[in-house]
Each structure stands twice: as C-alpha cells, then as structure tokens.
Short mmCIF file of C-alpha atoms in Angstrom, two decimals:
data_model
loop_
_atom_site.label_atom_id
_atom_site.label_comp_id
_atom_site.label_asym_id
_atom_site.label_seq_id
_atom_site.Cartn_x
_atom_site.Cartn_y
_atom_site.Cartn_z
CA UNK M 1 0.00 0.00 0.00
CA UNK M 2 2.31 2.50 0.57
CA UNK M 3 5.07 2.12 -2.51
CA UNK M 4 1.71 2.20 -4.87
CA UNK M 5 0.58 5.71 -2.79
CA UNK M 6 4.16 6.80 -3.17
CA UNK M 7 3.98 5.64 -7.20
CA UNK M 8 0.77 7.61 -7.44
CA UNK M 9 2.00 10.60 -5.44
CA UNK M 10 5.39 10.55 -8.23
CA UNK M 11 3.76 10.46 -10.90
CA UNK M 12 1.29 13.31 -10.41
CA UNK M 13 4.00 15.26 -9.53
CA UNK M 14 6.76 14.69 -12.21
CA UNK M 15 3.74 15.79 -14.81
CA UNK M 16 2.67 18.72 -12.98
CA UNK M 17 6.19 19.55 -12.28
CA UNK M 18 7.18 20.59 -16.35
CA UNK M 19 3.25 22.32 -16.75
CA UNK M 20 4.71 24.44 -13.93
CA UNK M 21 8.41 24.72 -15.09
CA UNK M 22 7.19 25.93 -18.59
CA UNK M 23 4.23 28.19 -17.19
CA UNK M 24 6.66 29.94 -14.45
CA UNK M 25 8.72 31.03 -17.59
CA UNK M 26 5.68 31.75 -19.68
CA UNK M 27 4.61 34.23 -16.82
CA UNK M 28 7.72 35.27 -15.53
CA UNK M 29 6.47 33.89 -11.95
CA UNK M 30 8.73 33.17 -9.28
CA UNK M 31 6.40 31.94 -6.55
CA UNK M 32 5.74 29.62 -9.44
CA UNK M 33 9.30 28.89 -10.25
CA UNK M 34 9.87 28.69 -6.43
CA UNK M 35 6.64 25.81 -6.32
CA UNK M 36 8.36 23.97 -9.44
CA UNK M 37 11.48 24.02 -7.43
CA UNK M 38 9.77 22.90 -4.15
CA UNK M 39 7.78 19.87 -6.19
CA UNK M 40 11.12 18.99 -8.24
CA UNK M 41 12.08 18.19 -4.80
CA UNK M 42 9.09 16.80 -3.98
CA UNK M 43 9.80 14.37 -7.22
CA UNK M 44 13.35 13.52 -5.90
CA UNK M 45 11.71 12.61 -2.28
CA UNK M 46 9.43 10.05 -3.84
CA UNK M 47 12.09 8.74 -5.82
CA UNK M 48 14.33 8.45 -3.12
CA UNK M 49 11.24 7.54 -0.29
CA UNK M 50 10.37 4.94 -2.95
CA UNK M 51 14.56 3.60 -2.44
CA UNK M 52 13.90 3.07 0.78
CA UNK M 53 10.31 1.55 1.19
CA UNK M 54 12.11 -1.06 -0.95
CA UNK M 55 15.02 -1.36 1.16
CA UNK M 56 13.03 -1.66 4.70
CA UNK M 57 10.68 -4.29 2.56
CA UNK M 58 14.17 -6.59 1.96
CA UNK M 59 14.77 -9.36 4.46
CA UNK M 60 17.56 -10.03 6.89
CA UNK M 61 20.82 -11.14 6.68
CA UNK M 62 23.71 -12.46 8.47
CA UNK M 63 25.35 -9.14 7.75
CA UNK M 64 22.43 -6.71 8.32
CA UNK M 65 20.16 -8.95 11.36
CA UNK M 66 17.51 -6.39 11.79
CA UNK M 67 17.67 -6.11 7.97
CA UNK M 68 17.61 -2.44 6.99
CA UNK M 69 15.04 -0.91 8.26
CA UNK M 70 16.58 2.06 9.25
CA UNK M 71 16.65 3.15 5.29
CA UNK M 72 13.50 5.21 6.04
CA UNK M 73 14.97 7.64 8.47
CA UNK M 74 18.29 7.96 6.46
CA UNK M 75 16.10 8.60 3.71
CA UNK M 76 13.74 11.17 5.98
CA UNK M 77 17.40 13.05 6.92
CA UNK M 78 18.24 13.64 2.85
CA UNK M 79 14.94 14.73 2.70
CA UNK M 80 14.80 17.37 5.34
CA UNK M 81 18.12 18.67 4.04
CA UNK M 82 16.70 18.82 0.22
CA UNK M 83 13.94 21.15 2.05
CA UNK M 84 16.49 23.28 3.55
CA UNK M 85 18.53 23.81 0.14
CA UNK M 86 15.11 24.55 -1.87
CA UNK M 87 14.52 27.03 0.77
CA UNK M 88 17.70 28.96 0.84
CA UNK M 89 17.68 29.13 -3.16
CA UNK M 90 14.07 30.54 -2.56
CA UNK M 91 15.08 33.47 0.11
CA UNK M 92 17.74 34.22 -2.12
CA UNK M 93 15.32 34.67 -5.51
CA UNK M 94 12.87 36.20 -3.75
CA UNK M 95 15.18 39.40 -2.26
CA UNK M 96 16.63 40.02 -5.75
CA UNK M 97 13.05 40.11 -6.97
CA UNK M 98 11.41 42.67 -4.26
CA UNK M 99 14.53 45.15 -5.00
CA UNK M 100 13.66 44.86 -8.25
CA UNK M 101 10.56 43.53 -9.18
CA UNK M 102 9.13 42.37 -12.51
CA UNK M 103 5.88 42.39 -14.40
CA UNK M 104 3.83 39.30 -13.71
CA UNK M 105 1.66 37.42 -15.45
CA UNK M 106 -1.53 37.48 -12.83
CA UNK M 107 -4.35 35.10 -14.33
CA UNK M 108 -1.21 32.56 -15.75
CA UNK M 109 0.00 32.07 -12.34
CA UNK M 110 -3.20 32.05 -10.53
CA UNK M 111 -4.71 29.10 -13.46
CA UNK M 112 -1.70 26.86 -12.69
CA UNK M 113 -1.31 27.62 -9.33
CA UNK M 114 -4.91 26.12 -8.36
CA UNK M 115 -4.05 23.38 -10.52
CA UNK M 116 -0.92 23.13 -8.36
CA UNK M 117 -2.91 22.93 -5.29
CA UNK M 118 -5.15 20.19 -6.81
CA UNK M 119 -2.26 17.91 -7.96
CA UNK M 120 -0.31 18.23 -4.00
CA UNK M 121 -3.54 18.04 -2.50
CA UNK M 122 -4.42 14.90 -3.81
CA UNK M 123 -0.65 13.65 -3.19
CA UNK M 124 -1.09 14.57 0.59
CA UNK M 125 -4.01 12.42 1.06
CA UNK M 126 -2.80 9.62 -0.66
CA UNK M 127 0.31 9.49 1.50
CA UNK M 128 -1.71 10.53 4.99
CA UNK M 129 -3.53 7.40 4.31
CA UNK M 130 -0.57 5.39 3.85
CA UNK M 131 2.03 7.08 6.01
CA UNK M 132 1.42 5.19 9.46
CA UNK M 133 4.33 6.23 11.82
CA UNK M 134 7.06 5.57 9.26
CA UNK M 135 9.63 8.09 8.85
CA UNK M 136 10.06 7.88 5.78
CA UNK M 137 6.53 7.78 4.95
CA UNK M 138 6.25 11.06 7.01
CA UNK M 139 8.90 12.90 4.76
CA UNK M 140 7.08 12.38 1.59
CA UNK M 141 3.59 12.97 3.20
CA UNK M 142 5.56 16.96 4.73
CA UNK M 143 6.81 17.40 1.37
CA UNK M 144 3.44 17.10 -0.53
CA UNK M 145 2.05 19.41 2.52
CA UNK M 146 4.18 22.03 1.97
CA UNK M 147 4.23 21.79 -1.65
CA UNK M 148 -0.22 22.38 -1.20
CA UNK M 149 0.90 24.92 0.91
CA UNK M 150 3.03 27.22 -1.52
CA UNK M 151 0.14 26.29 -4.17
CA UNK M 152 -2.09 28.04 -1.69
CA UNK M 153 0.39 31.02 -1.67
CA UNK M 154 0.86 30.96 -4.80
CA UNK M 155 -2.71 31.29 -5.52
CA UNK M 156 -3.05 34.37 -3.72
CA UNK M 157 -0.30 35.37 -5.13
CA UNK M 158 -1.89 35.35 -8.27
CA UNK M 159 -5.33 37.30 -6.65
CA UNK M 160 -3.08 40.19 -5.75
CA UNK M 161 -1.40 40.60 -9.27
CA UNK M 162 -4.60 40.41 -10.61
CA UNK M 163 -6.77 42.85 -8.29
CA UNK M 164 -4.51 45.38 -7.30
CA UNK M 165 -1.36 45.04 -9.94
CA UNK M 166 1.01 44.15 -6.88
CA UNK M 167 3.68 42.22 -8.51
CA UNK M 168 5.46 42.59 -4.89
CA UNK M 169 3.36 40.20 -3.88
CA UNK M 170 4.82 36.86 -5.87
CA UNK M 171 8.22 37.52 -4.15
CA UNK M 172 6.36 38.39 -0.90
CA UNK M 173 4.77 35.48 -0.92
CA UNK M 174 7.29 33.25 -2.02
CA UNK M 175 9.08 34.09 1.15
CA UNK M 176 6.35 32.82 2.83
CA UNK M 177 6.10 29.65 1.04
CA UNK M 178 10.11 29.22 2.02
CA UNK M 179 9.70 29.71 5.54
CA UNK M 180 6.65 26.92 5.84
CA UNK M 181 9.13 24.51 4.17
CA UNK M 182 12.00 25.11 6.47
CA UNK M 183 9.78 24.53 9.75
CA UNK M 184 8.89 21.12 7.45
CA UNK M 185 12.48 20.60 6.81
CA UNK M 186 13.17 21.44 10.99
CA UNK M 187 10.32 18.39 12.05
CA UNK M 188 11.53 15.88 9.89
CA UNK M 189 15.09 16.61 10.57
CA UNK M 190 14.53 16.75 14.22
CA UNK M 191 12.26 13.52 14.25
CA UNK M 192 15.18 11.55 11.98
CA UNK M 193 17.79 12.93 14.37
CA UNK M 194 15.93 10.94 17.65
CA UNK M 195 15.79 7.91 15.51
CA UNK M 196 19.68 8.13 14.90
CA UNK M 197 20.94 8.89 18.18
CA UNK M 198 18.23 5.78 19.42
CA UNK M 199 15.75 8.84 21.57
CA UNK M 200 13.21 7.24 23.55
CA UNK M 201 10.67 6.70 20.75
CA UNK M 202 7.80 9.75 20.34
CA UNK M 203 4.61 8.59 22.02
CA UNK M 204 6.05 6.75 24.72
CA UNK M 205 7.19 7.36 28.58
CA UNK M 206 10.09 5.22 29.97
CA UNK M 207 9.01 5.52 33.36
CA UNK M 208 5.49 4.70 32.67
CA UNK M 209 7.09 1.33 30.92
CA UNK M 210 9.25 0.91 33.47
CA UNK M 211 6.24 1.01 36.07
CA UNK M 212 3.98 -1.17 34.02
CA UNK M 213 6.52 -3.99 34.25
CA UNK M 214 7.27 -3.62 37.90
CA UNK M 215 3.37 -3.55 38.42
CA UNK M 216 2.92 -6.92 37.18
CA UNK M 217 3.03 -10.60 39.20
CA UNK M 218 6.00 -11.99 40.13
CA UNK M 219 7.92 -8.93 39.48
CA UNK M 220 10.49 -7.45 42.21
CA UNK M 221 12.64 -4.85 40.23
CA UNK M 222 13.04 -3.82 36.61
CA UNK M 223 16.65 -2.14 35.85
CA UNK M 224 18.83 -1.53 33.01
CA UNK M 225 15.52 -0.29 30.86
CA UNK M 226 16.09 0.90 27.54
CA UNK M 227 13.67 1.96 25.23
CA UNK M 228 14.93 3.23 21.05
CA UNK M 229 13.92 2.81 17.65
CA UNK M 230 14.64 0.08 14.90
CA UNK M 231 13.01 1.92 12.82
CA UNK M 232 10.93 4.83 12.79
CA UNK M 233 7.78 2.73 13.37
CA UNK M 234 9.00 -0.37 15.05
CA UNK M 235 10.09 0.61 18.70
CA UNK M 236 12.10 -1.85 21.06
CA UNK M 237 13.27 -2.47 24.38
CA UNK M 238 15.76 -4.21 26.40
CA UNK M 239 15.60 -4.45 29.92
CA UNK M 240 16.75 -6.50 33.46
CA UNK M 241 13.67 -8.05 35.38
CA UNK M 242 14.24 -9.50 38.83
CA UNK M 243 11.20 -12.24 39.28
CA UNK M 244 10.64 -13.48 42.87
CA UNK M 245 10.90 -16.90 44.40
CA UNK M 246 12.43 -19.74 42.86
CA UNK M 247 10.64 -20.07 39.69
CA UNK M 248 11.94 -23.06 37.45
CA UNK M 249 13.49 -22.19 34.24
CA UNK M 250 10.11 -23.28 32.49
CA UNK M 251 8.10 -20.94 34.87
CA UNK M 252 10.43 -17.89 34.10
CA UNK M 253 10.28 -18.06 30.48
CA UNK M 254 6.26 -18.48 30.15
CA UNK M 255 6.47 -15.42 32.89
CA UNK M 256 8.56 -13.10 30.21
CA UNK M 257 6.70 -14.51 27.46
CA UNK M 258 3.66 -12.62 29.73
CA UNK M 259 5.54 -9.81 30.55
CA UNK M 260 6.25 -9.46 26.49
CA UNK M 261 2.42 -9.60 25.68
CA UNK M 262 1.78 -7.00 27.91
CA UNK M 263 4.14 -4.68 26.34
CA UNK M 264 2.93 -5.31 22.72
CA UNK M 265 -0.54 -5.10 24.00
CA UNK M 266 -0.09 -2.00 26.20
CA UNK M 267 2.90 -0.11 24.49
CA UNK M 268 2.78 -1.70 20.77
CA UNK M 269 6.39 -3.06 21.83
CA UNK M 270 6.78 -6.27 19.61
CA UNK M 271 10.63 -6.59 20.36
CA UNK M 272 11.55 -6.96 23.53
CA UNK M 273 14.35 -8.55 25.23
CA UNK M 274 14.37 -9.26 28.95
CA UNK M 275 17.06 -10.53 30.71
CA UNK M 276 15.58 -12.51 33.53
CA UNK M 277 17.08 -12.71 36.95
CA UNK M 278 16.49 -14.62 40.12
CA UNK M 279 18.35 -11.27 42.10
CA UNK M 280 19.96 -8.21 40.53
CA UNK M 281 23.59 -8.76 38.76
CA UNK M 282 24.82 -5.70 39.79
CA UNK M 283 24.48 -2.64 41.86
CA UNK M 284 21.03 -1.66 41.02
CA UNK M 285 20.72 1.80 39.35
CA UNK M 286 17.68 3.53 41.54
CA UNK M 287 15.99 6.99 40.67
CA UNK M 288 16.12 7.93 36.63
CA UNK M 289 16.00 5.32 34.56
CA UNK M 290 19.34 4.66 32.53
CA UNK M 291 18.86 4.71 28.94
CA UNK M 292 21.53 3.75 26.19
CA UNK M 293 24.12 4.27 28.36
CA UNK M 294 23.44 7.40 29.27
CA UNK M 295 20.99 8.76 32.37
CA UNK M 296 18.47 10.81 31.82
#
C-alpha cells in the first residue's frame, strides 16, 4: 500500500512539475518557479522515499540482522536537508526580486497555481492514508504538505497581481512559502535525528514502561531499561527483570513470554528482550532510569 501511494504521489507530480516549469517562464512567476522548485524536490523525495520503502521491505541477513530498516529515516534526513537547500535558493530569488521587481503574469500564475494545489492536495491524502508512523513515509507525506501549501500562496499570489497590480506580492509570498518549508524541513530533521541517536521513541514514557513492568506478578525490580527505535515505526526495548521466588526455568520463560504480551498489548512493543534474573547482577541503578548508556 504505501510504494503504490508513493507511485501515485510521483507520478502526479513529475507531470505537474514541467506544466509548472514551462508556465513559471511563460509568466515570468517566481512563486511559481519557487513551487516547481519545491515539487522537483518533492519528485526527488518520492524517488528516493520509494529507495527506501524497498530497502526496509528486503529481508535479513547475516550481515544486516535487523535487515535495513533504518533506510526510512536515512532517507527522511536527505529529505529534510533537500527542504532546507530549496529554501535557501528561494530566500535568495525572492530578495533580488522585491529590489527589483518584474511584471507578472496574474491570471497565468493564478490558473496553474490552483491546478498546483489540486495535484499536492491529492498527493497529501494519498500518503496521509498510507504514512502510518514511518519516517520515511512522514517525509514524503511533509513534502506534498508544503508543496499544497506554496500552491495556496501561490494562488493568492496570483489574486493580488490580478486585483490590485502588486507584482510585490509573488516575491512576498514566495518568502512565505520558504519559511513553511523550512519549519517542514526542521520536524523531519529533528524527528530523523531521535531515531539516529536511538531517543526514547515519540509517544512513549520510559518511566510509565518501566512502572507497568514492575506492576505486574511476580515482578520485584526492573533495571537496566532501555527503550529506542529500529526503525521509525518499530520501537524496542531491552531491559533486566528481577522475578521473585524460585521459579523453574520453564516458569520464568512463560512469565517473560507474559511480561512481552503485555508490552505489545499496552505499548505496541513487539521486540523486547528481557534478561531474567532470580536477584539483581549488579548494583542496582535507583531513581532515573538509565537509557543507552546514558541517564536521563
């Protein structure tokens, strides 16, 4: 479901992208040229979202034993920094233009510019459908978002040309449209980033984790809890668990096999690894919980 949403998504925008590269020239736009721009981004991000959905999708190996699902978030990261490029060559364009603005082409851009909105529009909703909490997914979903976004700016771009002759307001506006893709750019980079450096995944609290295991039968102490990402939509967590009494080895393993259902159940934790102990193996750390080697 989501490589065809992501097929879909590229190839409305790879068609729309040359109506809009020929009609910014045609009416000497540049909040159009600075929308082509954006969505020839766009059209690089599926490309390269569609890379990765392929690469997550590939099985493991004795060399790569989670297998790679971390290509979404690598791909989210080139992303977000595509976002920040298209934006700097926008602020840039749009400065020369307001000291020295042109004649534009007010019922040109404001015909392709709704037609613009249409095509991302469509795009966005495809992808929110798909997107889940993947990354990657995510990426292409912000792109298409801020791509229906500069449409939209675009558009009134195109109302004030036409009403009230400001040609002003298509470089105005494009710096508009540049600063709504950097704060996409600044999410997606700052979401990929907590992946990366293995962040307590988005949604969840270690403590309350932490708590839910001690809570449970059998259970003296949890320690050594530590709670990351494989990938963006498949958290994990490792963690001691001191059981009480002298449970057989039998006993202890249905017990974790419990304590496992509860957090896939509870905390949509499918991998989990519990080391199970009959008495702590170490000087137990007491207060915040240490995470990744690190406390916090």
């Amino acid at each position: 479901m989501r490589r065809r949403a992501l097929w879909l998504a590229l190839g409305a925008n790879a068609i729309f992208l040359v109506v809009e590269v020929v009609a910014a020239r045609a009416f000497d736009s540049l909040a159009l040229l600075a929308d082509a721009a954006h969505m020839g981004s766009d059209v690089a991000a599926l490309g390269i979202a569609l890379v990765a959905q392929r690469l997550i999708e590939r099985p493991a190996t004795a060399r790569h034993s989670y297998g790679l699902q971390r290509a979404d978030v690598l791909a989210a990261q080139l992303n977000g920094f595509g976002l920040v490029a298209v934006t700097g060559w926008i602020f840039y364009e749009a400065w020369g233009r307001l000291q020295d603005p042109v004649d534009v082409a007010g019922g040109g851009l404001l015909a392709v510019a709704l037609m613009g909105l249409v095509v991302n529009g469509v795009s966005a909703w495809v992808l929110h459908r798909a997107r889940g909490n993947s990354l990657n997914m995510q990426g292409a979903f912000s792109h298409m978002v801020a791509d229906a976004a500069s449409s939209v700016g675009a558009v009134l771009a195109g109302v004030a040309v036409l009403l009230w002759s400001a040609t002003w307001a298509d470089a105005a506006m494009s710096i508009v449209i540049g600063g709504l893709v950097l704060w996409s750019a600044w999410r997606l980079l700052r979401d990929a980033t907590q992946v990366l450096q293995e962040g307590t995944p988005r949604g969840l609290d270690a403590t309350e984790v932490e708590e839910a295991l001690a809570a449970q039968d059998d259970v003296e102490l949890v320690h050594h809890l530590h709670l990351w990402n494989l990938a963006s939509d498949t958290p994990a967590l490792s963690g001691h668990v001191v059981l009480r009494g002298g449970m057989s080895l039998h006993d202890a393993q249905e017990r974790a096999n419990q304590l496992k259902t509860m957090l896939a159940e509870r905390f949509a934790i499918d991998h989990a690894t519990l080391e199970l102990e009959c008495h702590p193996c170490g000087p137990v750390v007491t207060g915040p919980i240490v995470r990744h080697g690190r406390t916090n």
